[in-house]
Structures are given as structure tokens and as C-alpha cells.
């Protein structure tokens, strides 16, 4: 049924246009985003054509004989047109397994797109994974998400932080000063966890220049002095917290409490969910309880980011 093709740069515009109109894709699957780290991943993305048009895409890369979707992205999975049906997606995965088997790709690691990013229901792939691929759930990360239509009230500790920030006259503004925020973030991560941010400052600046409406920095200021901030990834209906950090003064004065109080209560057209991201570490089985406590203090509640795995040899031999 499907004409299955490896992604090539010649179809970048067609690929990006499909992502923009898909029912569960986000700007992370736009090639202008995906390709910023192409030197680190051997791209093996796949486009599925039906009657001469893209029906679905699978952002992916190859490592050894394993296809990943996608280690360089927060989530992966099949990006689908709103016309996709359950029967055809099952057929698509059957044909995908044959395609991969013929290429001697032995295993698939598949990070599903969490449901909050679906503009309309888009879990045909999860059914196909179970029935057509005999896939098994191999890891589950816990994120903290707020449904802005049904927010949870802040506890007194958060309210006290907000009062303290207001008493010190702190203000919240959107900013383009990624460099200053990165200094705060880098120092915090190095001191507390001995790690660096996933992105470099230059990478975030590049991505922000390519997606200014999707990647936004908000900062808390003491007059003109930045005390902390957050980088948000804005998709069709989700504001995803990519990074949060404050310096010592910002922590003492409740800068982050005020920051999220304002962000969560300001109107954002079309945004229904505010996702604080994962609090799991190591092999996905350990919770960073201090980080989780902070996110739950703003009203975040559990959302799972799931990863599946299957062997093509098991399906076709």
C-alpha cells in the first residue's frame, strides 16, 4: 500500500509542510530543528507516501542495527495526517517492519509522542505497536503537567515565595538575552549536579533565531538585573519548560515562584497544557524528588513519556 522512502534533504520543504499540518507533530520534527545536531546522529528518518503524498513520517536515526525515534529529541514516534485511520496505520507498521528487515535493521526503539501534543486523538500507532510489532514498554519517564482548564491551587509555600518576590519589586519580562540566562543555568547545573545543559548556548541561540515564536525566554528581574528565568518550547497547545534556573539572589527572593505565577495566569491563545518536563534520572527508574516537589508545587501532575522496543526479526522470521 505504501511507498516507503528514506528522508533526503530534497524533500525538506515537503516534510516541514506535512509536520505543520499534522495532527500530532510539533516544531521539533521540522528539519530546521532536527538538523541542528545532525553531526551527532546518523539520520534514518522515513516518509510514508500514499497516492503520491506524504501520509506519515517517522523522525529517526540509526545506531548500529537499531533504529531510534529519536534519541536527540524529547519525544519521537509516528507523525500522522489527520486522515490517518487505524487500519492503515496497522498496515503501515507491517510494511515498515518488512522495509527495516530488508535493510537488516534488527531492532526499533520508539519514543511515543505524549497525548498532550495531539491536536486530535492520535494513538493509532500505540495499537499497531502492540498488535503488529509485539512491542514491549521498556521505559517510562514521569513528567509534571498542568491542564490550564483545571489548575491545581498553589500551596502556601509557593504563595509565600510570590509575596516575597513582589515585596522586592521583581518583574517578569520576555527576553532575548540567552547568554545571561545560560550563565545562570550553567553555574546552577554544574554546582548542584555536576552536569552541563543538553544544548550549548550557541545551539539554543541558533534554534531561537529559527523558531522565535516557538522558543521563548522569560526572565525575572530586579530592576535591570536578571535573577533567573525559563526557556519555553511553545507548540500548538503545550508550553513545555525546557530549562529553569535562578541565581542565589533569585532563589532567596522567590523569583521562580513569581515567574511561573505570571506565566500560568497570563492568556496564551491555544495553549491548554503547561508541561514542566521529566523528573526521572538514570535508567528512568529513579525520581529526582526535589525537582518533582518543585514542579508539583506549581500544580503539575503526572504524565508519562513512554518508550517501546521490538525486534524486526521476531516479527518476520
Short mmCIF file of C-alpha atoms in Angstrom, two decimals, residues 187-195 251 288 290-291 294:
data_model
loop_
_atom_site.label_atom_id
_atom_site.label_comp_id
_atom_site.label_asym_id
_atom_site.label_seq_id
_atom_site.Cartn_x
_atom_site.Cartn_y
_atom_site.Cartn_z
CA UNK A 187 26.52 27.59 37.03
CA UNK A 188 23.49 26.02 38.72
CA UNK A 189 23.75 22.67 36.93
CA UNK A 190 27.50 22.45 37.49
CA UNK A 191 27.20 23.24 41.21
CA UNK A 192 24.21 21.03 42.03
CA UNK A 193 24.55 18.08 39.65
CA UNK A 194 27.99 18.31 38.05
CA UNK A 195 26.47 18.41 34.55
CA UNK A 251 16.20 31.78 44.87
CA UNK A 288 14.57 13.38 41.45
CA UNK A 290 13.48 17.62 44.95
CA UNK A 291 12.87 18.54 41.32
CA UNK A 294 9.19 21.99 42.82
#
